C-alpha positions as semicolon CSV with decimal commas, in nm:
position;residue;x (nm);y (nm);z (nm)
1;M;-0,214;-0,730;3,487
2;Q;-0,094;-1,046;3,660
3;Y;-0,145;-1,366;3,463
4;Q;-0,341;-1,656;3,612
5;A;-0,297;-1,991;3,442
6;I;-0,606;-2,184;3,340
7;S;-0,595;-2,517;3,523
8;N;-0,641;-2,850;3,343
9;R;-0,964;-2,895;3,537
10;D;-1,101;-2,562;3,415
11;R;-0,977;-2,600;3,060
12;Q;-1,297;-2,716;2,892
13;Q;-1,158;-2,701;2,539
14;R;-1,416;-2,457;2,415
15;L;-1,350;-2,151;2,205
16;T;-1,255;-1,849;2,414
17;G;-1,223;-1,478;2,358
18;P;-0,892;-1,346;2,222
19;V;-0,590;-1,342;2,454
20;W;-0,565;-0,967;2,393
21;T;-0,837;-0,893;2,647
22;V;-0,597;-0,999;2,925
23;N;-0,371;-0,694;2,902
24;A;-0,534;-0,449;2,659
25;G;-0,581;-0,096;2,788
26;P;-0,937;0,014;2,870
27;A;-1,173;0,099;2,588
28;P;-1,233;0,471;2,539
29;R;-1,560;0,608;2,667
30;A;-1,786;0,646;2,365
31;E;-2,162;0,675;2,374
32;A;-2,402;0,541;2,115
33;L;-2,501;0,794;1,851
34;A;-2,802;0,999;1,959
35;G;-2,975;1,287;1,786
36;A;-2,868;1,451;1,460
37;R;-2,511;1,547;1,372
38;D;-2,354;1,733;1,081
39;V;-1,986;1,675;0,997
40;D;-1,747;1,712;0,707
41;V;-1,632;1,347;0,699
42;L;-1,813;1,038;0,824
43;I;-1,619;0,714;0,880
44;I;-1,800;0,384;0,928
45;G;-1,595;0,116;1,102
46;G;-1,391;0,123;1,423
47;G;-1,096;-0,097;1,336
48;I;-0,745;0,014;1,245
49;A;-0,835;0,177;0,913
50;G;-1,125;0,372;1,060
51;T;-0,967;0,489;1,384
52;T;-0,635;0,591;1,228
53;T;-0,817;0,785;0,955
54;A;-1,025;0,961;1,223
55;L;-0,715;1,043;1,430
56;H;-0,522;1,196;1,142
57;L;-0,825;1,387;1,012
58;A;-0,873;1,538;1,357
59;E;-0,505;1,631;1,363
60;H;-0,568;1,815;1,035
61;H;-0,859;1,997;1,207
62;V;-1,121;1,828;0,988
63;D;-1,465;1,784;1,146
64;V;-1,496;1,404;1,155
65;A;-1,730;1,149;1,311
66;L;-1,686;0,771;1,331
67;V;-1,963;0,519;1,396
68;E;-1,890;0,163;1,502
69;A;-2,151;-0,111;1,527
70;G;-2,000;-0,258;1,843
71;Q;-1,688;-0,162;2,036
72;F;-1,361;-0,044;1,881
73;G;-1,154;-0,342;1,769
74;D;-1,444;-0,588;1,799
75;G;-1,402;-0,716;1,442
76;A;-1,110;-0,860;1,249
77;T;-0,858;-0,631;1,423
78;G;-0,912;-0,754;1,777
79;R;-0,930;-1,117;1,666
80;S;-0,607;-1,112;1,465
81;G;-0,260;-1,238;1,559
82;G;-0,120;-0,892;1,618
83;I;0,170;-0,929;1,373
84;V;0,323;-0,618;1,218
85;A;0,439;-0,739;0,877
86;P;0,579;-0,472;0,640
87;D;0,590;-0,711;0,344
88;Y;0,393;-0,817;0,040
89;I;0,199;-1,143;0,046
90;R;0,252;-1,252;-0,314
91;H;0,480;-0,989;-0,467
92;T;0,828;-0,843;-0,441
93;P;0,945;-0,485;-0,501
94;D;1,038;-0,582;-0,856
95;S;0,741;-0,801;-0,946
96;I;0,482;-0,548;-0,832
97;Q;0,595;-0,318;-1,113
98;T;0,472;-0,567;-1,372
99;V;0,126;-0,541;-1,213
100;L;0,099;-0,170;-1,138
101;G;0,370;-0,009;-1,349
102;Q;0,697;0,135;-1,227
103;Q;0,580;0,455;-1,060
104;A;0,274;0,310;-0,886
105;G;0,468;-0,002;-0,790
106;E;0,749;0,199;-0,631
107;R;0,503;0,411;-0,434
108;L;0,321;0,106;-0,296
109;T;0,651;-0,065;-0,211
110;D;0,766;0,242;-0,021
111;M;0,442;0,259;0,177
112;I;0,447;-0,109;0,268
113;G;0,818;-0,101;0,347
114;R;0,781;0,188;0,592
115;S;0,447;0,072;0,739
116;G;0,616;-0,100;1,033
117;R;0,812;0,211;1,125
118;H;0,498;0,420;1,080
119;I;0,281;0,222;1,320
120;F;0,545;0,198;1,592
121;D;0,618;0,571;1,562
122;L;0,245;0,636;1,598
123;I;0,236;0,424;1,915
124;R;0,531;0,611;2,065
125;R;0,396;0,954;1,972
126;H;0,061;0,893;2,141
127;E;0,202;0,672;2,419
128;I;-0,037;0,388;2,337
129;D;-0,023;0,095;2,580
130;C;-0,040;-0,207;2,350
131;D;0,255;-0,439;2,431
132;M;0,453;-0,298;2,138
133;R;0,740;-0,524;2,030
134;Q;0,945;-0,391;1,738
135;D;1,171;-0,694;1,730
136;G;1,146;-0,795;1,365
137;F;0,917;-0,982;1,128
138;Y;1,040;-1,287;0,939
139;T;0,919;-1,490;0,641
140;P;1,106;-1,822;0,666
141;A;1,185;-2,043;0,367
142;H;1,110;-2,414;0,379
143;T;1,303;-2,503;0,059
144;D;1,644;-2,413;-0,078
145;A;1,480;-2,272;-0,391
146;L;1,267;-2,034;-0,184
147;A;1,569;-1,935;0,022
148;A;1,754;-1,840;-0,297
149;Q;1,457;-1,630;-0,409
150;Q;1,449;-1,459;-0,071
151;Q;1,814;-1,359;-0,096
152;A;1,730;-1,180;-0,420
153;T;1,419;-1,025;-0,263
154;A;1,624;-0,891;0,028
155;Q;1,851;-0,715;-0,221
156;Q;1,547;-0,557;-0,389
157;W;1,428;-0,411;-0,058
158;Q;1,779;-0,298;0,038
159;A;1,824;-0,119;-0,296
160;R;1,520;0,092;-0,202
161;G;1,657;0,183;0,139
162;H;1,458;-0,055;0,359
163;K;1,603;-0,251;0,651
164;V;1,554;-0,601;0,513
165;S;1,809;-0,882;0,518
166;F;1,837;-1,256;0,461
167;I;1,945;-1,492;0,740
168;D;2,068;-1,846;0,674
169;G;1,945;-2,176;0,812
170;S;2,169;-2,183;1,120
171;Q;2,063;-1,832;1,218
172;T;1,699;-1,923;1,162
173;R;1,726;-2,225;1,389
174;A;1,888;-2,015;1,663
175;L;1,633;-1,734;1,637
176;F;1,317;-1,946;1,603
177;G;1,395;-2,259;1,803
178;T;1,286;-2,491;1,522
179;D;1,480;-2,677;1,254
180;R;1,210;-2,669;0,987
181;Y;1,352;-2,379;0,784
182;C;1,661;-2,317;0,574
183;G;1,663;-1,938;0,589
184;A;1,436;-1,635;0,624
185;L;1,377;-1,278;0,517
186;R;1,409;-1,042;0,813
187;F;1,218;-0,713;0,819
188;E;1,389;-0,521;1,096
189;E;1,107;-0,269;1,145
190;G;0,832;-0,531;1,188
191;G;0,722;-0,708;1,505
192;G;0,402;-0,745;1,702
193;L;0,152;-0,573;1,930
194;N;-0,173;-0,621;2,112
195;P;-0,414;-0,524;1,831
196;L;-0,709;-0,463;2,061
197;G;-0,499;-0,239;2,284
198;F;-0,367;-0,057;1,979
199;V;-0,710;0,025;1,837
200;R;-0,840;0,136;2,175
201;G;-0,537;0,363;2,211
202;V;-0,581;0,514;1,866
203;A;-0,952;0,573;1,933
204;H;-0,868;0,748;2,260
205;A;-0,606;0,965;2,084
206;A;-0,861;1,053;1,813
207;Q;-1,107;1,168;2,079
208;Q;-0,839;1,382;2,240
209;Q;-0,779;1,549;1,903
210;G;-1,149;1,630;1,865
211;A;-1,288;1,342;1,659
212;R;-1,641;1,239;1,751
213;L;-1,656;0,862;1,804
214;F;-1,972;0,661;1,859
215;A;-1,979;0,296;1,969
216;N;-2,270;0,050;1,971
217;S;-2,417;0,231;1,671
218;P;-2,491;-0,014;1,389
219;V;-2,584;0,147;1,059
220;T;-2,946;0,080;0,967
221;Q;-2,954;0,299;0,655
222;L;-2,699;0,481;0,443
223;E;-2,816;0,699;0,159
224;R;-2,719;0,993;-0,059
225;R;-2,962;1,285;-0,015
226;Q;-2,938;1,643;-0,144
227;G;-2,563;1,635;-0,190
228;H;-2,485;1,474;0,148
229;W;-2,441;1,127;0,289
230;V;-2,698;1,047;0,555
231;C;-2,625;0,762;0,796
232;R;-2,896;0,635;1,029
233;T;-2,845;0,423;1,341
234;P;-3,105;0,308;1,598
235;G;-3,042;0,623;1,802
236;G;-2,956;0,901;1,562
237;T;-2,832;1,029;1,227
238;V;-2,512;1,176;1,086
239;R;-2,510;1,392;0,776
240;A;-2,172;1,432;0,604
241;Q;-2,027;1,584;0,292
242;R;-1,778;1,299;0,250
243;L;-1,780;0,930;0,341
244;V;-1,515;0,669;0,422
245;L;-1,619;0,305;0,451
246;A;-1,370;0,124;0,676
247;A;-1,572;-0,176;0,791
248;N;-1,358;-0,438;0,613
249;G;-1,589;-0,721;0,503
250;G;-1,879;-0,521;0,642
251;N;-1,839;-0,269;0,359
252;A;-2,045;-0,506;0,143
253;A;-2,356;-0,438;0,348
254;L;-2,307;-0,060;0,337
255;H;-2,280;0,011;-0,036
256;P;-2,404;-0,198;-0,329
257;A;-2,081;-0,149;-0,525
258;M;-1,888;-0,327;-0,248
259;R;-2,086;-0,649;-0,264
260;R;-1,891;-0,962;-0,357
261;T;-1,556;-0,775;-0,378
262;S;-1,358;-0,981;-0,123
263;L;-1,333;-1,336;0,006
264;P;-1,339;-1,459;0,368
265;L;-1,035;-1,639;0,511
266;N;-1,135;-1,802;0,839
267;V;-0,863;-1,893;1,084
268;F;-0,827;-2,013;1,440
269;Q;-0,585;-1,810;1,649
270;F;-0,451;-1,956;1,971
271;A;-0,219;-1,881;2,261
272;S;-0,032;-2,135;2,469
273;M;0,022;-2,120;2,840
274;P;0,313;-1,884;2,913
275;L;0,638;-2,059;2,828
276;D;0,861;-2,172;3,112
277;P;1,214;-2,027;3,147
278;A;1,379;-2,321;2,967
279;Q;1,141;-2,288;2,671
280;R;1,193;-1,910;2,657
281;Q;1,567;-1,965;2,610
282;V;1,503;-2,173;2,297
283;I;1,179;-2,052;2,135
284;L;1,212;-1,704;1,984
285;P;1,477;-1,610;2,244
286;R;1,522;-1,265;2,087
287;G;1,153;-1,214;2,014
288;G;1,027;-1,147;1,665
289;A;0,730;-1,278;1,471
290;F;0,723;-1,504;1,167
291;T;0,480;-1,634;0,907
292;D;0,607;-1,896;0,666
293;K;0,521;-1,968;0,302
294;M;0,393;-2,324;0,346
295;P;0,053;-2,398;0,189
296;Y;-0,074;-2,484;0,539
297;L;0,103;-2,184;0,680
298;F;0,252;-2,157;1,026
299;T;0,302;-1,844;1,229
300;A;0,446;-1,771;1,574
301;R;0,519;-1,483;1,808
302;L;0,536;-1,415;2,182
303;D;0,343;-1,157;2,381
304;G;0,458;-0,974;2,691
305;L;0,311;-1,239;2,922
306;G;0,502;-1,520;2,751
307;H;0,214;-1,675;2,557
308;L;0,325;-1,833;2,231
309;I;0,067;-1,715;1,978
310;S;0,000;-1,898;1,654
311;A;-0,282;-1,989;1,417
312;F;-0,408;-2,239;1,165
313;P;-0,651;-2,190;0,876
314;M;-1,004;-2,321;0,901
315;S;-1,057;-2,633;0,693
316;F;-1,311;-2,907;0,639
317;A;-1,068;-3,150;0,806
318;V;-1,077;-3,002;1,158
319;N;-1,427;-2,980;1,302
320;G;-1,543;-2,899;1,654
321;D;-1,382;-2,720;1,946
322;K;-1,195;-3,022;2,083
323;A;-1,052;-3,097;1,740
324;C;-0,933;-2,737;1,715
325;Y;-0,751;-2,769;2,048
326;R;-0,586;-3,091;1,933
327;E;-0,478;-2,925;1,609
328;A;-0,332;-2,629;1,798
329;Q;-0,134;-2,867;2,020
330;R;-0,021;-3,072;1,720
331;R;0,106;-2,764;1,540
332;L;0,315;-2,643;1,832
333;S;0,468;-2,983;1,911
334;Q;0,532;-3,035;1,538
335;Y;0,744;-2,720;1,515
336;F;0,898;-2,689;1,862
337;S;1,064;-2,995;2,016
338;T;1,075;-2,818;2,354
339;M;0,693;-2,829;2,361
340;P;0,611;-3,204;2,351
341;D;0,281;-3,151;2,537
342;P;0,174;-2,789;2,480
343;Q;-0,120;-2,654;2,673
344;I;-0,353;-2,404;2,507
345;D;-0,497;-2,124;2,718
346;Y;-0,688;-1,930;2,449
347;L;-0,834;-2,035;2,116
348;W;-1,055;-1,803;1,914
349;H;-1,202;-1,764;1,569
350;G;-1,051;-1,495;1,346
351;L;-1,159;-1,371;1,007
352;A;-0,951;-1,198;0,742
353;W;-1,098;-1,054;0,423
354;V;-0,887;-1,114;0,115
355;N;-0,883;-0,917;-0,209
356;T;-0,822;-1,129;-0,516
357;S;-0,522;-0,907;-0,592
358;F;-0,375;-0,978;-0,245
359;L;-0,298;-0,605;-0,242
360;P;-0,443;-0,322;-0,033
361;E;-0,724;-0,148;-0,216
362;I;-0,896;0,191;-0,196
363;Y;-1,220;0,185;-0,391
364;E;-1,372;0,494;-0,553
365;L;-1,749;0,490;-0,500
366;G;-1,836;0,831;-0,646
367;D;-2,028;1,110;-0,472
368;N;-1,733;1,188;-0,242
369;A;-1,719;0,834;-0,102
370;I;-1,434;0,585;-0,082
371;A;-1,389;0,244;0,077
372;I;-1,072;0,105;0,235
373;Q;-1,025;-0,269;0,195
374;A;-0,670;-0,362;0,292
375;C;-0,684;-0,661;0,526
376;N;-0,555;-0,967;0,335
377;G;-0,436;-1,114;0,665
378;R;-0,160;-0,850;0,680
379;G;-0,371;-0,548;0,761
380;I;-0,230;-0,411;1,085
381;A;0,064;-0,209;0,953
382;T;-0,087;-0,148;0,609
383;N;-0,419;-0,014;0,737
384;A;-0,244;0,221;0,980
385;A;-0,036;0,367;0,697
386;I;-0,336;0,392;0,464
387;G;-0,538;0,567;0,734
388;S;-0,283;0,846;0,756
389;E;-0,267;0,883;0,378
390;V;-0,645;0,888;0,332
391;A;-0,669;1,155;0,599
392;A;-0,400;1,364;0,427
393;M;-0,582;1,330;0,094
394;L;-0,919;1,433;0,243
395;A;-0,767;1,723;0,435
396;T;-0,567;1,869;0,144
397;G;-0,749;1,742;-0,165
398;D;-0,417;1,606;-0,296
399;R;-0,463;1,255;-0,435
400;D;-0,088;1,220;-0,465
401;A;-0,093;1,163;-0,088
402;L;-0,219;0,811;-0,162
403;S;0,024;0,526;-0,226
404;V;-0,270;0,305;-0,328
405;R;-0,430;0,427;-0,649
406;P;-0,812;0,437;-0,602
407;R;-1,013;0,239;-0,854
408;A;-1,369;0,129;-0,908
409;P;-1,466;-0,191;-0,726
410;S;-1,539;-0,502;-0,930
411;P;-1,719;-0,810;-0,797
412;V;-1,546;-1,146;-0,777
413;R;-1,682;-1,377;-1,045
414;F;-1,884;-1,672;-0,913
415;H;-1,846;-1,524;-0,565
416;A;-2,056;-1,784;-0,380
417;G;-1,828;-2,063;-0,500
418;A;-1,511;-1,857;-0,469
419;A;-1,593;-1,782;-0,104
420;L;-1,558;-2,155;-0,029
421;L;-1,226;-2,182;-0,210
422;P;-0,996;-2,070;0,076
423;K;-1,142;-2,334;0,310
424;L;-1,119;-2,601;0,040
425;L;-0,757;-2,515;-0,039
426;M;-0,669;-2,519;0,330
427;S;-0,830;-2,863;0,364
428;L;-0,604;-2,996;0,089
429;A;-0,304;-2,823;0,248
430;Y;-0,390;-2,981;0,582
431;L;-0,377;-3,327;0,428
432;T;-0,027;-3,261;0,292
433;N;0,082;-3,140;0,637
């Protein structure tokens, strides 16, 4: 699709839809649920976790149905930054063992480490049109102490056979086009994609394999009756032997055990006007995507149309649409000297759901039901890998197929106050920035 710039006269500085709608492939044809259906496995939620689980179950010849309240990718997936990040948020391959134990820690590290390769292989296998860019994911260091830690972390990943390296400050400046970092971890198998296009492509592939997908079918009632799960929507019902909740933060409204188990992290994603040729030679000239470790974190990547895509966390310090546009411009000019007056074409609200462990979770709900909750702001690659493993477990009955050990959900203490904590912390981080 040819890009048309938004003129200064038309740029009203209001929130827009995500940039991904510009070049995402068409949504698969999926009707709203009507009538009564009986299946083996019911999945609720049409994001990455739900659609990949449905695809792999269908490939295993399991009778599966998926219901989505809106359209596929409407939620957190389609409003994300599209970064494929095969890395931990808070842990390293060594430190995770102190949390989970050696065996469980090694299994989770292996899954996360290969999640980038997994998702890009999936895209190639099903020929999904989603602006796939396997050009590396980076976590840059803003202090010498962090850079030293990252060198050790790179060695931990390498010892386990993963393509991770450390690059120094001069390499970072050349690769990013900014002088704010003194080194970075490079995950060779990471990168970026159009998340909306990816989910639509996975949903289409699932349909081709025989999965039954229903859009515009919000759940009005979910109950256990006579040994089956019964899901009701405005137009019909699905009865299933087994249930997978994959609605991210929406899981809380579907099952009482999932209430108050995660915290919202609100962000504003934005995309600049396509960079001009001179800027493209300096800013991420070899592609790649990065997310730093600053308290008021910064992230950047390019899409196939040349938009520079970034984000900033929602805070109490930036209020109103015009203020959000000014903050987006400030962030880009702060990091990239070749963008003294950046223009923003798209700015949209995104929402990530964070587990207090900052780790992907599979919750055991009993009665042949599980819930996937693996967003944490890094959910694209992780959810795709978990979807394939959950499908393998359901198809074979082998729980060893799971790299994430299922456990019972537990509510966050003082959840109402804790839910405000991310925004408060980001407000303080903004002031230091």
